[in-house]
Each structure stands twice: as structure tokens, then as C-alpha cells.
Amino acid sequence: MANGDPGSSNPLSSPSELINRKAGIAANVVNTLEVSCDPHEDNSALWFQGSVNSTDMPPSPPPIRKGNLVTSLVNGEETFASMFAAIQTANANGHFIYMLNWWSDLTVSLVFGNPNLGALLSSAVAAGVQVRAMLWDQANLPRFSLLPQFWPDPSAFQQNTAQVTQINAITPHPSIKDANGGAILDNNTLAVGSHHQKILVVNGSSGLIGFCGGVDFNPDRIHHLDRQPGSPMHDVHCRIQGTAAWDLLNIFLQRWSDHPSSAAIDSAKGALRGDTVGLPLPPDPGTQYVQIGRTFGNGSGHISGSGVVGIKSKSGNGWYSWAPNGEQTAQGIIFHAIEQAKKFIYIQDQYLISMDASNKLKAQLPNIDRLIILIPHPNLSDLPNVWCRQKAFLDNLGYDASAVLTDKKYKILVRYLKPLGAAPGPPDSGSVLTYVHSKIWIMDDRFAVIGSANCNNRGYNHDSEVVAGIYDESQDTPCTMHFAHALRIRLWAWHLSMSPAALFDPGADSHWMYPFVSSRIATFDQNAGQDPLVGMAPTPNTGIGPLTDPFGG
Amino acid sequence: MVSQVVGGNPTSGTLTLGMSSFNLAIQPLAAIDTEEGYAARLNNLGYYADVAANALMRFQSANNLDVSGKMDDDTQAKLKEIHGH
């Protein structure tokens, strides 16, 4: 980030202005200085459900992993650079690179001036690395026939088809039998579902490194593309070293082994090297507790009386082998954290339409001082009836866009991203706005969730998703910030165009009350627009019932 | 929060807590009813004053005061109470 990075080499250190600081001192009396770091606090039991290294299966909470090193990655440029560095560590026999993606464009150059992603994968294989990918079968979703007004061009959603072919055609290593490229075009989902996970796992010279979050391998994260209003999108991802990276690897192993097409690839190109990576991993590289939550569709709940299967898994049962009734642990992590918040909840989300989440937030509002939400302006959205759905979400909370003007303690602030320096107000066009694609939650500057799960029924019940719930104890020696605190400061410094030091303290939420021209935020009013189409009112989640969010990104 | 009597007229200092050091540029504390004075107190309390009004807003918000970004009697009283003088 050009602004608001409190130190990429040590992202948990306090902003430099708070370390090298002024002090106003009165002579010969007691003077007081507030030391700007977070005191040590072991509250992991508050923020997580479950137990450390649990082996329980869904619906039980997933294992809590200690000692991880988590790095927040803000926007595409920073994320791609970190991925590029990780991929470079896979350079020898025994190493592997595994990908699970909703959208994967292998022509993307992760770092300007360097070979694109496809070339990186080819070079890795040439060095003895095993490359495997499962890319969602974009063409499998009948969005065009359902609502052609929104997607008139079916060819726009066949991105991953050619990419799978390209990976499978990577020239294999001349002498190492299992060093090659293998990929599956994966439509192993519920009806009208998608694989929305965005996971990269690299096992190289630095050990196991995992990535998850909102960033797809898509040039619209680093460039403006006419096909994507609001690009380059604002997004958040994370890099994880430690046992939680194995949990990301395990998702790949589970999905791969459960897919009907994997056996043929294993037979022809070699078994997964990742299967041999067991726990425990080498000593803890960091201090973060991480719980990896997932969403998988409820296969058994979608089997009809005539025997039509919900999911085309290898077993033929119609469900994922590890979660016959699906898995909603991503939602579980988020909803549990909402219930623990006592000060504020900060959300960045692409859709914001889950009425279950709205109800959960509504119940917690009396217990917190502030709820701040950042979304893309609906003019940018690909979601049918987005105005109607977001209005339902926000009306349920009692949100009134103008209330803060008369009630200085009004709790709910909903904002969208406008151009830096532009006057706040309804935009004439979406073309100048920034699309918020991130899916993150921050509670009380203590707990953070970074993931792929949008705040909708798809994200919490139907598609495949992954989130990382992150907590650390902070330290007194040396002074550090909680991971969540540091991430919140980084993001707000960018959105508000302010110094990180000015956003350290607990009153920083006041800068969201009256959006400044000099900031990137503007007030969202759910009554300021309407949808071109009608007839898709929001309905409650059922987990197995009719799909109410038929589209997503 | 660290409290300490400071004698003499120092212009710089180092606050050491465990392995962490804070480098201090020390200035005489102006009266609380001046912008320089309340900005310095806010800074002492951790409200970094890139713009004094912004720091004041954050202090008011954090202490359940009317958030105006302007000094008023309630804000001054609260600031004096927390800062000590």
C-alpha cells in the first residue's frame, strides 16, 4: 500500500509516529504518557469454539492451530507479489504447488515485468515441482439461461476451461515421474453451486505456505478492465505459515481425492506429494492462533426421491466424503465472533445480503458501540436485485443513513468507496468507484476473519468457501499490536487517507461518521436507488432448501 | 499508561519498556485552553495529532462525548481528568 502500511517487515509493530513521538511535559509534577501498543492478552478461548488440534469432524468446530505466522495482504499488487515469492520457493524435486480457484487467469503477471503465472508453473515443473489445480467449471453454472439480462455473453465465463487444458499440457520433467502439471475442471458442486475457494498452497524451500482470502488470479485486481466496473478491485487475502497452512493443504487433498477425475491423473502423472505432508509441522513460525473454517454444500440434503445425486463425488453417494451433510464452519467462526464483540464490528463485504448474518448482528447491536460496514456501491454489483436485498439486510438492523447527523452516538455506519478527493454523494456512474471484493470481519481490534465467503447464503451454506479466523495475544515485550488491530489500521488508513498513527486509538471510528472529501469513503443510503428487475426478495437460509442466491463472484 | 515525575527542562528522552524503546521529543506543556496545549495532552494520551481537530474527534468518540472536533467545556474537563493536569 502506498499509504497506511505500519511496516511490512513487521506488520504488528506500532506506527513509527507513536514510537518516535512528541511528549508535552510539565516540570516537577507527575506526567502521563499512553504507550501505544496492545498489552498481552490471552483470550483465545473467548474468540474460538473448539479445541487446539482437534480431529473432530463437521459440524464440530474445526481445529484451532497455534503458532502460525499470518501476514495480511491488501489488494492485488501486494497479494500477487507475496504469491510470486512463495511460488519461487518451489524449485526442486519434492516440492509442490496446489491451487483451488473460482477464477484463474494464467496470463496474469504476478509481478510486473516477470513471467506470467502460467510460465511460472511451467518453470516450476521444469525444476522438479508437482503442480496440481482444481478450477471451478465456470461454464457449468446456467446463469445465462436464468437471467440473460445480466450475463448476455456465455463465453465470458469459460475462463477456467482453457486454463485446465494449459496446466495439463505443461511439459513434464524429463526424469522425475511425478513432476508435471495436472488439473481438473471441477463441477463437483451442488446444483447451481460454485467452487468459490481461492487457495494457493506451496511446499518449497521455506516449507509449507498457504494463502486464502478474496483474491482471484484475475488482472482486475491490479488493473482497470472495462469489463469489470470498479476495477482494480479492493480485496484482502492472507499468507499463512504454520499448521493452519496444512489445513489449507488438507482442503485440496480432500477435494482432489473425492473427485471422480483425480484417480486417472494420479495413475498417469503420479500421486499427490502433499499426501505425505503430515502433522506436526516444524516449530511454530509465529504467534497467531488460526482456525480454518469452510463451507461445503449439503449433498445428502439435495438427493431427491428419484435418486438424483446432489454432488458427483467419487463414492457415488452424492455428498462430500468428509461432510455428508455439508459444512458451515466458516459461518460458525464468523457468527461466534459476532457474539463475542463488545466494542465494535467492522465488515468489508461484496454483497451483504445474508439475513442470518443480519439477524446475528441485530442481536449483538445492543452490546457494541459501533458497527461499520464497507461495501461496493450497488451500481457496480453483478447481483440481481442487489438494492432490494441490501435494503432488507440494513432495514432489519434499523440502519438510517442520515441518523448520524443528529445522533452523534448512532451505531451503524455503512459506506462505499469513492474516488479519493471526490465529493461524497450518489455517483452518476459506477465507473469511477472502487469495487469492494473483500470478505473480512474485525471484532474489537482482537479477532479477524479473512476469507472467500461472502455474506450471503452461497457463502455460508451452498458453495465451497474457506475463511481464516485469526487471533493473537499481542506482546508486552517488545510492544506489538494484535493482528486484527494492525489490519484494521492498515485498511482504515487507506480508506480514510490518514496516517496509521492517527487511527491507532479507540476513537478512530469517529472518522467514519462524516466522510471527508479527502477520504475514499462515502455514505451508503439503502433507499437511494432501486433495481432494474424485481421479484427476487431475500429468503432465509435453510441449508438444504431452494437456492436463494443463484449468482456470485 | 506510564506516569512519571520529570524534573528540570529536558528536550529529549527515551522511554524503555522491556525490549521496546520510545524516543521522546520533549516540549513544555502549554495551557489546556490553547490548541497547542490540548493537542499535546491528546498526544500524550495516544491520540496522535496529525490534525488537532481529528485527535479531538477521536478523544470525544472514545469517551462518549459529543463528537464535534471542537473543544468545549465537557471535553476539556474530561481531558483534564484523564491527563491529570
Short mmCIF file of N, CA and C in Angstrom, two decimals, chain A residues 94 96 98 130 178 203 246 249 253 271-281:
data_model
loop_
_atom_site.label_atom_id
_atom_site.label_comp_id
_atom_site.label_asym_id
_atom_site.label_seq_id
_atom_site.Cartn_x
_atom_site.Cartn_y
_atom_site.Cartn_z
N GLY A 94 10.35 -32.89 -5.03
CA GLY A 94 9.71 -32.99 -3.73
C GLY A 94 8.79 -31.82 -3.42
N PHE A 96 5.88 -28.87 -4.22
CA PHE A 96 4.61 -28.85 -4.98
C PHE A 96 3.91 -27.51 -4.88
N TYR A 98 -0.14 -26.27 -5.25
CA TYR A 98 -1.54 -26.69 -5.43
C TYR A 98 -2.45 -25.46 -5.43
N GLN A 130 5.80 -30.50 -8.53
CA GLN A 130 4.50 -31.03 -8.94
C GLN A 130 3.46 -29.92 -8.85
N ASP A 178 6.71 -37.75 -11.26
CA ASP A 178 5.52 -37.05 -10.78
C ASP A 178 5.67 -35.53 -10.78
N ASN A 203 4.61 -25.83 -1.23
CA ASN A 203 5.57 -26.50 -0.37
C ASN A 203 6.92 -26.44 -1.06
N TRP A 246 -1.36 -26.28 6.76
CA TRP A 246 -1.69 -27.69 6.48
C TRP A 246 -3.20 -27.87 6.34
N LEU A 249 -3.91 -27.05 2.91
CA LEU A 249 -3.50 -28.17 2.08
C LEU A 249 -4.52 -29.30 2.16
N LEU A 253 -6.40 -31.70 -0.60
CA LEU A 253 -6.31 -33.17 -0.61
C LEU A 253 -7.70 -33.79 -0.58
N ALA A 271 1.03 -39.82 -7.81
CA ALA A 271 0.20 -39.48 -6.66
C ALA A 271 0.57 -38.10 -6.12
N LEU A 272 -0.35 -37.57 -5.33
CA LEU A 272 -0.12 -36.25 -4.74
C LEU A 272 1.05 -36.29 -3.75
N ARG A 273 2.01 -35.44 -3.96
CA ARG A 273 3.10 -35.33 -2.99
C ARG A 273 2.59 -34.80 -1.65
N GLY A 274 1.55 -34.00 -1.71
CA GLY A 274 1.01 -33.41 -0.50
C GLY A 274 0.47 -34.43 0.48
N ASP A 275 0.14 -35.62 -0.01
CA ASP A 275 -0.36 -36.67 0.88
C ASP A 275 0.67 -37.09 1.91
N THR A 276 1.94 -36.83 1.62
CA THR A 276 2.99 -37.27 2.54
C THR A 276 3.35 -36.22 3.59
N VAL A 277 2.71 -35.05 3.48
CA VAL A 277 2.98 -33.99 4.47
C VAL A 277 2.08 -34.22 5.67
N GLY A 278 2.64 -34.67 6.76
CA GLY A 278 1.84 -34.94 7.95
C GLY A 278 2.11 -33.95 9.06
N LEU A 279 1.30 -34.06 10.09
CA LEU A 279 1.48 -33.23 11.28
C LEU A 279 2.26 -34.02 12.33
N PRO A 280 2.99 -33.39 13.21
CA PRO A 280 3.16 -31.93 13.30
C PRO A 280 4.16 -31.41 12.28
N LEU A 281 4.02 -30.12 11.98
CA LEU A 281 4.97 -29.44 11.11
C LEU A 281 6.15 -28.95 11.94
#
